[in-house]
mmCIF file of C-alpha atoms in Angstrom:
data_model
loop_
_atom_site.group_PDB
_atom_site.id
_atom_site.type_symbol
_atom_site.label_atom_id
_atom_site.label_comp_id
_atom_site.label_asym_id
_atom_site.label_seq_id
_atom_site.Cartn_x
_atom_site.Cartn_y
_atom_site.Cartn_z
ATOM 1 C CA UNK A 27 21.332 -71.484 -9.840
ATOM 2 C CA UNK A 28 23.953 -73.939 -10.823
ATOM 3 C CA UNK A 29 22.432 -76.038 -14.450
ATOM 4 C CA UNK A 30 23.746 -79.362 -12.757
ATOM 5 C CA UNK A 31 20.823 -78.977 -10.189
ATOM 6 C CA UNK A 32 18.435 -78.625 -12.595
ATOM 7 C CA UNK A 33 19.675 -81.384 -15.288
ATOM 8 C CA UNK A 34 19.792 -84.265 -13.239
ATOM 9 C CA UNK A 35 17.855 -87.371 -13.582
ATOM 10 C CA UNK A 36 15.067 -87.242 -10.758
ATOM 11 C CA UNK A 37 12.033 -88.827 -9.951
ATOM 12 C CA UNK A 38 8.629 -87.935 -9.429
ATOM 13 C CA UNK A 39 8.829 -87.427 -5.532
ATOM 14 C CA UNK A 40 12.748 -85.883 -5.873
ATOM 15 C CA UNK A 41 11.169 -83.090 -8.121
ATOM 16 C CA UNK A 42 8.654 -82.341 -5.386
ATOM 17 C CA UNK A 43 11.200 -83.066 -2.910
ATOM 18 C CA UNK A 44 13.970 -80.933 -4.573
ATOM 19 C CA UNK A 45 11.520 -77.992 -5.251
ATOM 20 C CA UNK A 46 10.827 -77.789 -1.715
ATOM 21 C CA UNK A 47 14.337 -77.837 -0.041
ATOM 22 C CA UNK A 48 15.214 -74.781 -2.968
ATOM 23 C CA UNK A 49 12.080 -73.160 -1.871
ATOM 24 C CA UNK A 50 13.339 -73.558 2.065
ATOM 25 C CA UNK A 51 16.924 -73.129 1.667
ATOM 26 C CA UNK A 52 16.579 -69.997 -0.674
ATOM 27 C CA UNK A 53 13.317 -68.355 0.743
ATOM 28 C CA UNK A 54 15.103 -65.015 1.493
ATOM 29 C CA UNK A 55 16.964 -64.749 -2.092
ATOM 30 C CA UNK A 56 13.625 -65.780 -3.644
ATOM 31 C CA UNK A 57 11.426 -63.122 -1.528
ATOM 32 C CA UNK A 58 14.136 -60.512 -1.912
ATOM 33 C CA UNK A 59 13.734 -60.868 -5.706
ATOM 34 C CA UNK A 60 9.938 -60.928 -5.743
ATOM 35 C CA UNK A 61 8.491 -58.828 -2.561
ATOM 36 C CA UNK A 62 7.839 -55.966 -4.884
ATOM 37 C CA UNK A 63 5.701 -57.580 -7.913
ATOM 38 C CA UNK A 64 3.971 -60.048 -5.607
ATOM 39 C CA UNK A 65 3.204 -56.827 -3.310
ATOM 40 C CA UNK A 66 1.857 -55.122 -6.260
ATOM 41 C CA UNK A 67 -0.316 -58.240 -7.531
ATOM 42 C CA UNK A 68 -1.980 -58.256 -4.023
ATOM 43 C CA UNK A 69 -2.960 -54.430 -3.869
ATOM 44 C CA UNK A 70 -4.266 -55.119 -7.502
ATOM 45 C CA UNK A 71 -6.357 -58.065 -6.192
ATOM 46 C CA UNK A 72 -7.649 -57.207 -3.406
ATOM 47 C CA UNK A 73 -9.224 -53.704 -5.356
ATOM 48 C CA UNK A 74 -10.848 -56.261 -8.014
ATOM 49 C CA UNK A 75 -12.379 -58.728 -5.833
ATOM 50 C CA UNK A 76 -13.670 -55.484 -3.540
ATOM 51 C CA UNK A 77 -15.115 -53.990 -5.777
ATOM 52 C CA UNK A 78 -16.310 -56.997 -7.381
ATOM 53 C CA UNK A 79 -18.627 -59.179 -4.527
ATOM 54 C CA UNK A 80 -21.800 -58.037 -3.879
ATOM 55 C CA UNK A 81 -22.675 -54.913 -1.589
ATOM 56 C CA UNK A 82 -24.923 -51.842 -1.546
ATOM 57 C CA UNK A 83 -22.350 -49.945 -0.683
ATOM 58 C CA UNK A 84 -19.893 -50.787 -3.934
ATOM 59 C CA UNK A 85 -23.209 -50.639 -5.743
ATOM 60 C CA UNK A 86 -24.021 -47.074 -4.695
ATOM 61 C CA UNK A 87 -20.097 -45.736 -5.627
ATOM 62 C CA UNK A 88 -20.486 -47.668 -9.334
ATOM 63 C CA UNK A 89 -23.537 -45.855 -9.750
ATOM 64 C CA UNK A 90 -22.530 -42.338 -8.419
ATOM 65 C CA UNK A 91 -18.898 -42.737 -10.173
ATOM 66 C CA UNK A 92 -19.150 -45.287 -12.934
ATOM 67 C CA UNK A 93 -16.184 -43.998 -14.881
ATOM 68 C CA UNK A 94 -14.132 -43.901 -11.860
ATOM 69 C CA UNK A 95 -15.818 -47.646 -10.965
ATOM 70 C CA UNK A 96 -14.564 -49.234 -14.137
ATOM 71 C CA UNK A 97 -11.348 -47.049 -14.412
ATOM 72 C CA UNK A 98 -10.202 -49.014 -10.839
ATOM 73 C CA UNK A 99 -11.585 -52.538 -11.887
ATOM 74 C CA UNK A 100 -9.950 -52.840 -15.437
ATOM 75 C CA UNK A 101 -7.071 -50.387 -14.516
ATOM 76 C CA UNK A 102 -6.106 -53.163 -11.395
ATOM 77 C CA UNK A 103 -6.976 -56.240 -13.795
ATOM 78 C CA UNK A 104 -4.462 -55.446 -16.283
ATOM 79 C CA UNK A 105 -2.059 -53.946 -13.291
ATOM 80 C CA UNK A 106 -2.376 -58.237 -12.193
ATOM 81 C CA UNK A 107 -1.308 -59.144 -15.412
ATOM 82 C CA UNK A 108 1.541 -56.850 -16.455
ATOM 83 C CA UNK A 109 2.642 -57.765 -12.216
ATOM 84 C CA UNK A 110 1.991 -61.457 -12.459
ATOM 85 C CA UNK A 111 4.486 -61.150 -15.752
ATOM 86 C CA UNK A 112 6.979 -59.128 -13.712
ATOM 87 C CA UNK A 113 6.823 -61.271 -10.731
ATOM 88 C CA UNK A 114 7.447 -64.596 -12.578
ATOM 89 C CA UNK A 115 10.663 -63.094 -14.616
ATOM 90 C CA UNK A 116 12.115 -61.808 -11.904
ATOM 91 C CA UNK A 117 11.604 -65.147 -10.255
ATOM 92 C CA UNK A 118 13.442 -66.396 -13.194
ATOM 93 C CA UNK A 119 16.107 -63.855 -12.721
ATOM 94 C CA UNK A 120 16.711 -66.172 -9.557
ATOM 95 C CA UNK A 121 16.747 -69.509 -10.945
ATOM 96 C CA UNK A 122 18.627 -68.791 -14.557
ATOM 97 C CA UNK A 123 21.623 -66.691 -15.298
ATOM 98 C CA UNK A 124 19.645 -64.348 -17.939
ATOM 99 C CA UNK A 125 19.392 -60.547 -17.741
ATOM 100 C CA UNK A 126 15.786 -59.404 -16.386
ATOM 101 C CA UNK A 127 14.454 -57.783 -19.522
ATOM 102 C CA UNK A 128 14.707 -61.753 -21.698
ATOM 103 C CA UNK A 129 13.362 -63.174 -18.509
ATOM 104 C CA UNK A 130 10.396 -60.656 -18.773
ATOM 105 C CA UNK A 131 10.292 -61.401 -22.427
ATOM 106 C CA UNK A 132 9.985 -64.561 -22.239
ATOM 107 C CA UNK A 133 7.362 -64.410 -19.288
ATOM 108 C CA UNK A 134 4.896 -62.247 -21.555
ATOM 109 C CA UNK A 135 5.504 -64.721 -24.918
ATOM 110 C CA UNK A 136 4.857 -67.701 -22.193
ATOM 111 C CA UNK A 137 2.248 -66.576 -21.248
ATOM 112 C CA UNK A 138 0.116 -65.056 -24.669
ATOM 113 C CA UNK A 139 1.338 -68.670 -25.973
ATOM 114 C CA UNK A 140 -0.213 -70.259 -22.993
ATOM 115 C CA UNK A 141 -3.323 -67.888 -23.663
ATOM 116 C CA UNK A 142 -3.457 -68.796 -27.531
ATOM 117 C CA UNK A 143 -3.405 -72.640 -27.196
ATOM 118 C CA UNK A 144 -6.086 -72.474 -24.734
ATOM 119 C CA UNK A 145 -8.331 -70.723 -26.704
ATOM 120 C CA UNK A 146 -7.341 -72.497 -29.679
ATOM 121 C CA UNK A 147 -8.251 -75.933 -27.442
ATOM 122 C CA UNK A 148 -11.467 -74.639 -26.066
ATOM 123 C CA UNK A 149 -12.949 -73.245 -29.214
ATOM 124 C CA UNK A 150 -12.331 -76.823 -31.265
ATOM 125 C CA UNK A 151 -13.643 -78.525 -27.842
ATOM 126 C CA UNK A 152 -16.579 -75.950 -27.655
ATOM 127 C CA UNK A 153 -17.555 -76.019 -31.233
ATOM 128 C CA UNK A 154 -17.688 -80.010 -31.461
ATOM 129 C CA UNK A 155 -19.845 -79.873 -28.314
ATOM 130 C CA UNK A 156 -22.686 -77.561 -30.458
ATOM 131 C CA UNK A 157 -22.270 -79.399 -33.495
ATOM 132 C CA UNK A 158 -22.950 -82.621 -31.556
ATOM 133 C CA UNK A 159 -26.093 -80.594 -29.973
ATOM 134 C CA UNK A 160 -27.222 -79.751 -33.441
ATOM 135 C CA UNK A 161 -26.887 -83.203 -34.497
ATOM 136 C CA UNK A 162 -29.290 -85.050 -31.696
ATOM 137 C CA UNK A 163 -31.334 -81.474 -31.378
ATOM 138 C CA UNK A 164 -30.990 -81.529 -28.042
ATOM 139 C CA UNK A 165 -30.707 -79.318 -25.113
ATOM 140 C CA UNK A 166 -27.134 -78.616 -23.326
ATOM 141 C CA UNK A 167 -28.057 -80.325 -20.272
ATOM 142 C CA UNK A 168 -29.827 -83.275 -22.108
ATOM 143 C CA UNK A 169 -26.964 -83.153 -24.242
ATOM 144 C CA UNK A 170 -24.404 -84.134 -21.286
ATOM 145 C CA UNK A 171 -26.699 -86.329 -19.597
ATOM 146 C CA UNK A 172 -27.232 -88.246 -22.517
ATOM 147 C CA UNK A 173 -23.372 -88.332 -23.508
ATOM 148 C CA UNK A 174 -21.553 -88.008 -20.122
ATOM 149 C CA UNK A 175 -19.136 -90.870 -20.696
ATOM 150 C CA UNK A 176 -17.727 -89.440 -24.529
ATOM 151 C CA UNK A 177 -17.851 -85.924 -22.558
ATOM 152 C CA UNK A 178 -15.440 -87.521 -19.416
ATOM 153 C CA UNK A 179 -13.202 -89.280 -22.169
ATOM 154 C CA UNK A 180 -12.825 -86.034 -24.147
ATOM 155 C CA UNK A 181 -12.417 -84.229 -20.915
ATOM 156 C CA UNK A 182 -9.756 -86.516 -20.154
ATOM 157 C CA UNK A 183 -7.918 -86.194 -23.505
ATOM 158 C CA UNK A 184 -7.293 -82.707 -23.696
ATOM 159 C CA UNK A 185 -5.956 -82.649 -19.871
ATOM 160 C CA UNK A 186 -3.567 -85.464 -21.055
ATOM 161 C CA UNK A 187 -2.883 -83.251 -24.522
ATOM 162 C CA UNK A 188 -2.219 -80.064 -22.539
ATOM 163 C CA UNK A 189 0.314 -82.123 -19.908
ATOM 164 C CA UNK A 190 3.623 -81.674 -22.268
ATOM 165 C CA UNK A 191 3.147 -77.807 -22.091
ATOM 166 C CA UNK A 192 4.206 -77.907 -18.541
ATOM 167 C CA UNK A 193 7.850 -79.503 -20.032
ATOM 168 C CA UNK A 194 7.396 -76.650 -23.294
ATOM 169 C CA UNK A 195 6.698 -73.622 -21.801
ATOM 170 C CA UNK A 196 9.496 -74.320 -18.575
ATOM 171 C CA UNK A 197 11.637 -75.255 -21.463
ATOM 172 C CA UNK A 198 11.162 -71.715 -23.037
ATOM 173 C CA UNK A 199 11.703 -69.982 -20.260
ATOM 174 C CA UNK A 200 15.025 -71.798 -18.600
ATOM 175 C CA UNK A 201 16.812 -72.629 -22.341
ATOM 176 C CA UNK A 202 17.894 -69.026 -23.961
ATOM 177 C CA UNK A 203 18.244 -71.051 -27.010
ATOM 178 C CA UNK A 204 14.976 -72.967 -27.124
ATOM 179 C CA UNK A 205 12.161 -71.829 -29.772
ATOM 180 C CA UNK A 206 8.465 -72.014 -28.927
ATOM 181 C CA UNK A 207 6.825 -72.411 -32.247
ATOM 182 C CA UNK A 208 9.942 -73.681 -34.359
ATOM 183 C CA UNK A 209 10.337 -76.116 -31.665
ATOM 184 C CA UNK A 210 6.817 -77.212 -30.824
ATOM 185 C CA UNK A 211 6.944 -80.215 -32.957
ATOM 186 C CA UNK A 212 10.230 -81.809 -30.926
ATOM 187 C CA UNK A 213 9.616 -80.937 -28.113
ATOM 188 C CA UNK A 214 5.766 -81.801 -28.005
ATOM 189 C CA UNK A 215 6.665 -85.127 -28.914
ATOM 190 C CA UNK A 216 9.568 -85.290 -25.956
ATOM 191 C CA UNK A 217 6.386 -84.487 -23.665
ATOM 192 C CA UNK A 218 4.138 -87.232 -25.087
ATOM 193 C CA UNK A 219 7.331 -89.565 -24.406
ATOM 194 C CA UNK A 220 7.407 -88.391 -20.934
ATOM 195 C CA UNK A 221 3.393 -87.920 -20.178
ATOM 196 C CA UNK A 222 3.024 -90.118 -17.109
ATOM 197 C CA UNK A 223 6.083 -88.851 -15.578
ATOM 198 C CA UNK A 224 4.349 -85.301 -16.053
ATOM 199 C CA UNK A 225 1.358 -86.733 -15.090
ATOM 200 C CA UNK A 226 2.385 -88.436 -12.123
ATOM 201 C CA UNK A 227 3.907 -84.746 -10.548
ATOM 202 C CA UNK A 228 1.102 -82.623 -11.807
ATOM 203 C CA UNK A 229 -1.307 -84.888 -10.263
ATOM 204 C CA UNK A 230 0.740 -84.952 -6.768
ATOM 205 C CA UNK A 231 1.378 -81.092 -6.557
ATOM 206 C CA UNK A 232 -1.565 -80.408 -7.522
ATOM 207 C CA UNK A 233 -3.217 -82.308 -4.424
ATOM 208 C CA UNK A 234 -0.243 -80.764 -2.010
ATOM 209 C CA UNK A 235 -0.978 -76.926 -3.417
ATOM 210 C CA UNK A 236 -4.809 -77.512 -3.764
ATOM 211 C CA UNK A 237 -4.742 -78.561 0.017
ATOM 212 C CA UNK A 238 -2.609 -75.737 0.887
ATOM 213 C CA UNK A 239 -4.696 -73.351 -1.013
ATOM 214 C CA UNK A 240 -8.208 -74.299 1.037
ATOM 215 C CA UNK A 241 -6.179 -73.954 4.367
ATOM 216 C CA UNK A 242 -4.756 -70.538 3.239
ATOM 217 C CA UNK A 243 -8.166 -69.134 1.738
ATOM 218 C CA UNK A 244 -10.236 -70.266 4.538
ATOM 219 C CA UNK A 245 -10.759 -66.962 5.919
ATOM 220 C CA UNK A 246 -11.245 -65.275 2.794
ATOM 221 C CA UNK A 247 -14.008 -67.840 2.315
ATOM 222 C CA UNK A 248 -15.755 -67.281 5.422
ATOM 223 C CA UNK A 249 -15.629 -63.809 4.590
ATOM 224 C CA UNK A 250 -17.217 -64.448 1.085
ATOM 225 C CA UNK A 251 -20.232 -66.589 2.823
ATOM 226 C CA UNK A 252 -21.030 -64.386 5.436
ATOM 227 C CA UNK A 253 -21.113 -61.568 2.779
ATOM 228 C CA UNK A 254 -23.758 -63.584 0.282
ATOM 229 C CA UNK A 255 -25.878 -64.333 3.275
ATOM 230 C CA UNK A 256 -25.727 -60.935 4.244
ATOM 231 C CA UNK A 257 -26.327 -59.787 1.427
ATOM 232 C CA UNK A 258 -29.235 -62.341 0.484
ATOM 233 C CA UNK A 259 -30.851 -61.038 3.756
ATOM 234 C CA UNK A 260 -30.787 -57.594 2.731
ATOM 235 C CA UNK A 261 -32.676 -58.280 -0.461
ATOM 236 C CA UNK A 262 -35.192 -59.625 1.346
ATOM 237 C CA UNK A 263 -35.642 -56.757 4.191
ATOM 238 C CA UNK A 264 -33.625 -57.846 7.181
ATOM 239 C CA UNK A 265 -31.132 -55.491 8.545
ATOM 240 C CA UNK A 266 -27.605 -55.123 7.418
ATOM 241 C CA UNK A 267 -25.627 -57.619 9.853
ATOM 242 C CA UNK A 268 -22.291 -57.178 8.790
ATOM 243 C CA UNK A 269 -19.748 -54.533 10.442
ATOM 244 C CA UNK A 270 -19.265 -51.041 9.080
ATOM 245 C CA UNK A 271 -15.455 -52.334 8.644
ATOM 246 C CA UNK A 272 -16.256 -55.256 6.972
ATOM 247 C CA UNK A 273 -14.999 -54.154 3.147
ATOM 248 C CA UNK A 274 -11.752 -52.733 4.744
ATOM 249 C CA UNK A 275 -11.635 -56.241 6.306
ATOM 250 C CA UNK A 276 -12.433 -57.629 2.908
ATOM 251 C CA UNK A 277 -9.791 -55.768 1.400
ATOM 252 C CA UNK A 278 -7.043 -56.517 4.135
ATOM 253 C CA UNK A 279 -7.832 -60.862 4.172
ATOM 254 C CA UNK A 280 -7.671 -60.443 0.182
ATOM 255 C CA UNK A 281 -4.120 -58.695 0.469
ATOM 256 C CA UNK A 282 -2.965 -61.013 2.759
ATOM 257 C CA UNK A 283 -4.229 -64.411 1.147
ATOM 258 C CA UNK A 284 -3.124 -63.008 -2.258
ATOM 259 C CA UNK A 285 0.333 -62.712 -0.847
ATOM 260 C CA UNK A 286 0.332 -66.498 0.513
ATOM 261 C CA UNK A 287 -0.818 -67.904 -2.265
ATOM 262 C CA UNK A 288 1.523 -66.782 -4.829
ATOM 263 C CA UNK A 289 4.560 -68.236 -3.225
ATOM 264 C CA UNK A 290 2.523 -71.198 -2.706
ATOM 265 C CA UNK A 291 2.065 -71.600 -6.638
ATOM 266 C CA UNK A 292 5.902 -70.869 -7.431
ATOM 267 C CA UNK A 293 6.556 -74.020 -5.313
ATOM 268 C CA UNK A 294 4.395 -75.588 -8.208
ATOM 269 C CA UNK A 295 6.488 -73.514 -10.623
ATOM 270 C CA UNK A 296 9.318 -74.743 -9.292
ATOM 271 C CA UNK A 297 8.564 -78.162 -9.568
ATOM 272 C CA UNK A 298 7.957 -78.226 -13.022
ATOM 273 C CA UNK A 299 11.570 -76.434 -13.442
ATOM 274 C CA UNK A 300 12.814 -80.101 -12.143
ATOM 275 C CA UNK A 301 10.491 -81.953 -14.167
ATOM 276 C CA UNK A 302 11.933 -79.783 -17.399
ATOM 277 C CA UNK A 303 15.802 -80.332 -16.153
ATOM 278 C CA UNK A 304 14.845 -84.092 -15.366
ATOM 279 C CA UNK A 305 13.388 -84.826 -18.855
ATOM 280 C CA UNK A 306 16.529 -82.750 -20.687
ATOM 281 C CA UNK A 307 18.735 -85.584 -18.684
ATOM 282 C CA UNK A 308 16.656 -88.645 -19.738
ATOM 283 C CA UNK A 309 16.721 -87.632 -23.223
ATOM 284 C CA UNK A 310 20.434 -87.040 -23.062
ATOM 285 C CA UNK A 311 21.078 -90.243 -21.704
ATOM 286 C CA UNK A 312 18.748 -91.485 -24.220
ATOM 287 C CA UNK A 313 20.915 -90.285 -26.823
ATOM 288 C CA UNK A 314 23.944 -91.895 -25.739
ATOM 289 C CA UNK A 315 22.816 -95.004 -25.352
ATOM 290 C CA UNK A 316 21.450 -94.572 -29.318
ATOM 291 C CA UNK A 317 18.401 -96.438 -29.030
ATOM 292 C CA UNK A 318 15.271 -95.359 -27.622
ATOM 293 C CA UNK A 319 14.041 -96.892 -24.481
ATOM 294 C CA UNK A 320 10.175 -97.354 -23.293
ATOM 295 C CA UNK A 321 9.656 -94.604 -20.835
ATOM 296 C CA UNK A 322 8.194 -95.691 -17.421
ATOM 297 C CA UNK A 323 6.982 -94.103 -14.826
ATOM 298 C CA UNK A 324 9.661 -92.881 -12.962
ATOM 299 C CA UNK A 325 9.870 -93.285 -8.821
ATOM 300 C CA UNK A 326 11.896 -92.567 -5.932
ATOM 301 C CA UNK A 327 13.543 -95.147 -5.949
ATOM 302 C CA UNK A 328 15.024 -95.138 -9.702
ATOM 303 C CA UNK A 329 16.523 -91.795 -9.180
ATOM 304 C CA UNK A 330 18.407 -89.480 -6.626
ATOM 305 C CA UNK A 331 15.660 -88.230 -4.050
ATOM 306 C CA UNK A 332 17.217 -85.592 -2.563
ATOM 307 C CA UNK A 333 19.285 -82.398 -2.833
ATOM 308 C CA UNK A 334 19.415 -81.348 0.542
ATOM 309 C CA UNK A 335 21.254 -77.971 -0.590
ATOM 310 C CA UNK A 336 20.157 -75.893 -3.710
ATOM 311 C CA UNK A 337 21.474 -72.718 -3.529
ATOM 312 C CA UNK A 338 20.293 -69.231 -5.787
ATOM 313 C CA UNK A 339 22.729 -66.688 -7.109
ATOM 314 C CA UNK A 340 21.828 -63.491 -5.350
ATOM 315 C CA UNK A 341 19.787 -60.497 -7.147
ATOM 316 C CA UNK A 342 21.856 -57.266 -8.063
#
C-alpha cells in the first residue's frame, strides 16, 4: 500500500470511512494473505472453548485421558497465540512494503510490549486498590461501594492513559525505523497531544465492531445458554436434553464465528493504521508551520472524508 494513503490528514469519520473502503476494495488481497493463519486460529479455538464449557461428556475424556486433556487445551492456546502473531504480520505484509519475517517480528515485540504494560498498569492499579482496603479495613465489595466515584475516575484515567498506545504500537509496526522503548517518551507525548482524536475513533469503532460482534456471536451464544441450562438440569436429575451432535455443533458455530470475527477486528486494526498515518501528517504540518497549535477534535468536515480507492500490493 502506497505511504500517501496512509499519511494524509483525515478525520475521525474518514479513518473509519477509509478503513472500510480498503477493507471492501482489497477483501480478496487481504483474505488471500491471511486465509491460512486465521484458518488455523479458528481450529485452535474452537478445540479450547470445546473442551472448555461444561459437559459430562468432556468431563468423562479429562478424567479417563488427563494428559491427553491438557496436552489439547494448552497445546491449542499457545497454537492461538503463535497464529494470532502470524495472522497479524502477514496482514502487515499487505499494508507495508516489509519482508514477512520483520513484520512477524514486530507482531510478537507488539504484542509482549502490549502484554508488559498491561500488567505493569494492572498490578500498580491492583495494588493501590488493597492498600486502600487495608487502610479503611474494609471488605472488597464495601470497599467499592463505599468509593465507587474515585474507583470510576481511576477507571477512567487509565483507559485515557492506555489511548496513545493505539498511535505507539501501529507506529511500531508500519515505521521500520521507529523504536518502541527508545521512542516511548516522544511518541507517548504525540498521543497525549492527539488523545481526543484517538478517543473520538476508539470510542466509534468500538460501538460499530461491538455491534457487529453480538450479531455475529449470536448463535454461538444461544448455543452457550442452552448448554448451561442443560447442563444445570442435569445436576439436578432431569434428563440430558441436548442432541448427541450438539459438541460437534459446538465445535462447527465456534469455527465459523471465530473466522467472522477476526476480519471483523482487522477492520478495527485498520482503522487505527489511519489514525497512526493521520497523526504522522498533523505533526508534520505542525512542524512546518514551527509553532505548536492546540489540537482539537478533528471532524469530517476539517479533513478529506473519503478515499474511494485504496489499493494493496499483492502477496508473493
Amino acid at each position: 500500500m502506497e505511504k500517501e494513503m496512509i499519511y494524509k490528514s483525515r478525520g475521525f469519520s474518514s479513518c473509519i470511512n477509509s478503513a472500510y473502503h480498503l477493507m471492501g476494495d482489497n477483501m480478496k488481497n487481504i483474505i488471500r494473505g491471511t486465509w491460512l493463519p486465521a484458518l488455523l486460529v479458528s481450529l485452535f479455538s474452537g478445540i479450547v472453548a470445546t473442551l472448555y464449557i461444561p459437559s459430562d461428556e468432556i468431563l468423562s475424556f479429562g478424567l479417563a485421558h488427563t494428559g491427553l486433556y491438557f496436552t489439547l487445551f494448552y497445546g491449542s492456546v499457545l497454537g492461538i497465540l503463535i497464529c494470532h502473531v502470524w495472522l497479524y504480520s502477514r496482514l502487515m505484509s499487505v499494508l507495508n512494503d516489509q519482508p514477512r519475517p520483520w513484520n512477524f517480528k514486530r507482531v510478537l515485540l507488539s504484542i509482549l510490549y502490549a502484554f508488559l504494560i498491561g500488567f505493569l498498569v494492572g498490578f500498580v492499579v491492583v495494588s493501590a486498590f488493597y492498600l486502600g482496603l487495608r487502610m479503611t479495613g474494609g471488605y472488597p465489595t464495601k470497599f467499592l461501594f463505599d468509593n465507587w466515584l474515585v474507583v470510576l475516575i481511576v477507571l477512567i484515567l487509565m483507559i485515557l492513559a492506555l489511548l496513545p498506545f493505539n498511535y505507539i504500537i501501529m507506529r511500531y509496526l508500519y515505521d521500520k525505523d521507529a523504536r518502541f522503548w527508545g521512542d516511548l517518551p516522544k511518541t507517548y507525548k504525540t498521543g497525549l497531544r492527539h488523545l481526543g482524536f484517538i478517543f473520538i475513533t476508539t470510542l466509534l469503532t468500538s460501538i460499530i465492531v461491538g455491534l457487529i460482534v453480538m450479531v455475529v456471536s449470536l448463535p454461538l451464544n444461544i448455543l452457550n445458554i442452552a448448554n448451561l441450562l442443560s447442563y444445570g438440569g442435569r445436576q439436578m436429575g432431569d434428563p440430558v436434553t441436548l442432541p448427541g451432535y450438539f459438541l460437534p455443533l459446538f465445535f462447527f458455530t465456534m469455527f465459523l464465528v471465530t473466522i467472522a470475527l477476526l476480519y471483523v477486528y482487522m477492520f478495527q486494526f485498520i482503522v487505527y493504521l489511519f489514525v497512526y498515518g493521520s497523526i504522522e501528517k498533523s505533526e508534520e504540518e505542525r512542524k512546518k508551520m514551527g509553532s505548536p497549535r492546540k489540537e482539537e477534535f478533528p471532524t469530517s468536515g476539517t479533513f478529506q472524508d473519503k478515499d474511494p480507492h485504496l489499493p494493496l500490493q499483492q502477496l508473493t
